[in-house]
Coordinates of C-alpha atoms in Angstrom, one line a residue:
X1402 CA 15.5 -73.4 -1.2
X1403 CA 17.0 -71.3 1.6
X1404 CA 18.9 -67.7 -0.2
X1405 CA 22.2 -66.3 0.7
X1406 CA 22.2 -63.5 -1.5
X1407 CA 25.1 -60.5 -2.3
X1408 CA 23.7 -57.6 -3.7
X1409 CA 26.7 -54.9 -5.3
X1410 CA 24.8 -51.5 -5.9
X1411 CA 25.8 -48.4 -7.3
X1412 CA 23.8 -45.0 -8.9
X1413 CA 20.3 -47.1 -9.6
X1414 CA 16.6 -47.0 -8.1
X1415 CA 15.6 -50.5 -7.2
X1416 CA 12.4 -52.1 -5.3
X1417 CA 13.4 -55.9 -4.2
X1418 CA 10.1 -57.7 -3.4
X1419 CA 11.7 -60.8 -1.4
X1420 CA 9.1 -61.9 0.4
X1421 CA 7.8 -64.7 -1.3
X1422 CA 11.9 -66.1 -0.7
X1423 CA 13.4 -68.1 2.1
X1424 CA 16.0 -65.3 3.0
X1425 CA 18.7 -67.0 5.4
X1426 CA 21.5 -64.4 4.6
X1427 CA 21.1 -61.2 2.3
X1428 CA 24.4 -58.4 2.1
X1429 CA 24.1 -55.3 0.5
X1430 CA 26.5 -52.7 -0.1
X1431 CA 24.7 -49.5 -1.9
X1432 CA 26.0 -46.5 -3.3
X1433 CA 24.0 -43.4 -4.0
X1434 CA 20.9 -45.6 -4.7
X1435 CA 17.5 -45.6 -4.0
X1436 CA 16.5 -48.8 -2.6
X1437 CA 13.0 -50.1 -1.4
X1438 CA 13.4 -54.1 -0.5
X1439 CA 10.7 -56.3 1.0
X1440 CA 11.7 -59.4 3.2
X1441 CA 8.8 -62.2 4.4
X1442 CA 8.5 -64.7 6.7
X1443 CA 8.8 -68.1 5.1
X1444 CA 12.4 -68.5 6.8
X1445 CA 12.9 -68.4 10.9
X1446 CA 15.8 -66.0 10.7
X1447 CA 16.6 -63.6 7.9
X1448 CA 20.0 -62.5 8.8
X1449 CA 20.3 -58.7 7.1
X1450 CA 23.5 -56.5 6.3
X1451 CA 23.3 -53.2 4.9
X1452 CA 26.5 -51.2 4.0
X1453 CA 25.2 -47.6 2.4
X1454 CA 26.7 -44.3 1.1
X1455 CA 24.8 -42.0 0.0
X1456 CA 21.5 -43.7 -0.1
X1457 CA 17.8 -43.9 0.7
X1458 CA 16.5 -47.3 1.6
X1459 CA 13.3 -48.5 3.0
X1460 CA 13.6 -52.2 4.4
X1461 CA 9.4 -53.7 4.9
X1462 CA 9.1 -56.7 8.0
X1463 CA 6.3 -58.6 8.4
X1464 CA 4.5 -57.3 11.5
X1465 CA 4.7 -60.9 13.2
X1466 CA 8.3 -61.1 12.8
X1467 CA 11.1 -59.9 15.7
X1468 CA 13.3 -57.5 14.4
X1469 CA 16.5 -56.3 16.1
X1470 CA 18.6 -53.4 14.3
X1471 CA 22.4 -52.9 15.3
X1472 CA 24.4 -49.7 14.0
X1473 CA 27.8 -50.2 13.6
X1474 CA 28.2 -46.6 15.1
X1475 CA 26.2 -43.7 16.8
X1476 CA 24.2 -43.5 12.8
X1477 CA 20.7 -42.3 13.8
X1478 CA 20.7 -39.2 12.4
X1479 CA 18.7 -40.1 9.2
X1480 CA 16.9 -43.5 10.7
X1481 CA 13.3 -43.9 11.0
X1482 CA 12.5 -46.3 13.8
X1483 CA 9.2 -45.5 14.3
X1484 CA 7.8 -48.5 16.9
X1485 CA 11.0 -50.1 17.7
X1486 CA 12.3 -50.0 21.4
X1487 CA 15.5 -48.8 22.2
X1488 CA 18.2 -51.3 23.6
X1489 CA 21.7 -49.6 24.0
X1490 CA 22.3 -46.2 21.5
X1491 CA 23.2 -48.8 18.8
X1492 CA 20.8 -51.5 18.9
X1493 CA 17.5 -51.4 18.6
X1494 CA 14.1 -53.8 18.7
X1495 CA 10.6 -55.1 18.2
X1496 CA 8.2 -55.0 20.8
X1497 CA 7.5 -58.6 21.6
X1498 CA 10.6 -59.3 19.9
X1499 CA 11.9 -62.5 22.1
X1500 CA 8.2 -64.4 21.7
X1501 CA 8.5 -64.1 18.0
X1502 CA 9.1 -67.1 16.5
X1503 CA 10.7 -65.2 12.8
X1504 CA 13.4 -63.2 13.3
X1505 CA 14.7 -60.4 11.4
X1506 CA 18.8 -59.4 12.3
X1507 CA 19.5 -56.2 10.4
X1508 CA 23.7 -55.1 11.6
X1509 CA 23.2 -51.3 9.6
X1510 CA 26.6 -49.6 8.6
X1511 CA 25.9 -46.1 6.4
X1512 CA 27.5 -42.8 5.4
X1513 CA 25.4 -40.1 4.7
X1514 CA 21.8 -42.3 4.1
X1515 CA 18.2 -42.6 5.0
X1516 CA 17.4 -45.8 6.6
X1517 CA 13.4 -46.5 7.6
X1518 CA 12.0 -49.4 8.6
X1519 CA 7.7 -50.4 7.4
X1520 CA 5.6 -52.8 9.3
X1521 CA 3.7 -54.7 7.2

């Protein structure tokens, strides 16, 4: 099946291993958690929003998916972007990103948080 998933968090520590999922949409809003989540690449778009407080979170993309990141404000203060190319000051991708044929749409809104992206 193809997941649209709606993920409420508050004060918890969490590892989501998705990757084995067909992601089509996935929202999470996060409190002061600590969240590791891995997505795959079984669907062709994985449509990713993140709403975060005070939070650390660590999102993993396959290395053979596009990825494109959009901040809902200038937020980069605690983002780790390591690899991506910069767009515009809010919107960032993937090398290679319109060959891909997976994509990964992250739209990032967060307070004071840590945000990193891993290749996998």
């Amino acid at each position: 099946p193809l997941w649209n998933l709606d993920i409420d968090l508050g004060a918890a520590a969490t590892n989501f291993d998705l990757s084995s999922y067909r992601i089509n949409t996935l929202k999470m809003d996060v409190g002061a958690a600590s969240v590791k989540l891995k997505l795959g690449d079984r669907a062709d778009s994985t449509h990713f929003d993140l709403d975060c407080g005070a939070s650390s979170v660590e999102l993993n993309i396959p290395t053979g998916s596009g990825c494109i990141i959009e901040f809902e404000d200038d937020e980069l203060s605690g983002v780790d972007l390591a690899g991506f190319e910069k767009i515009t000051d809010s919107i960032y991708r993937t090398p290679g990103y319109d060959a891909s044929t997976k994509k990964v749409f992250v739209n990032l809104n967060m307070g004071a948080a840590k945000f990193k992206v891993v290749r996998y």
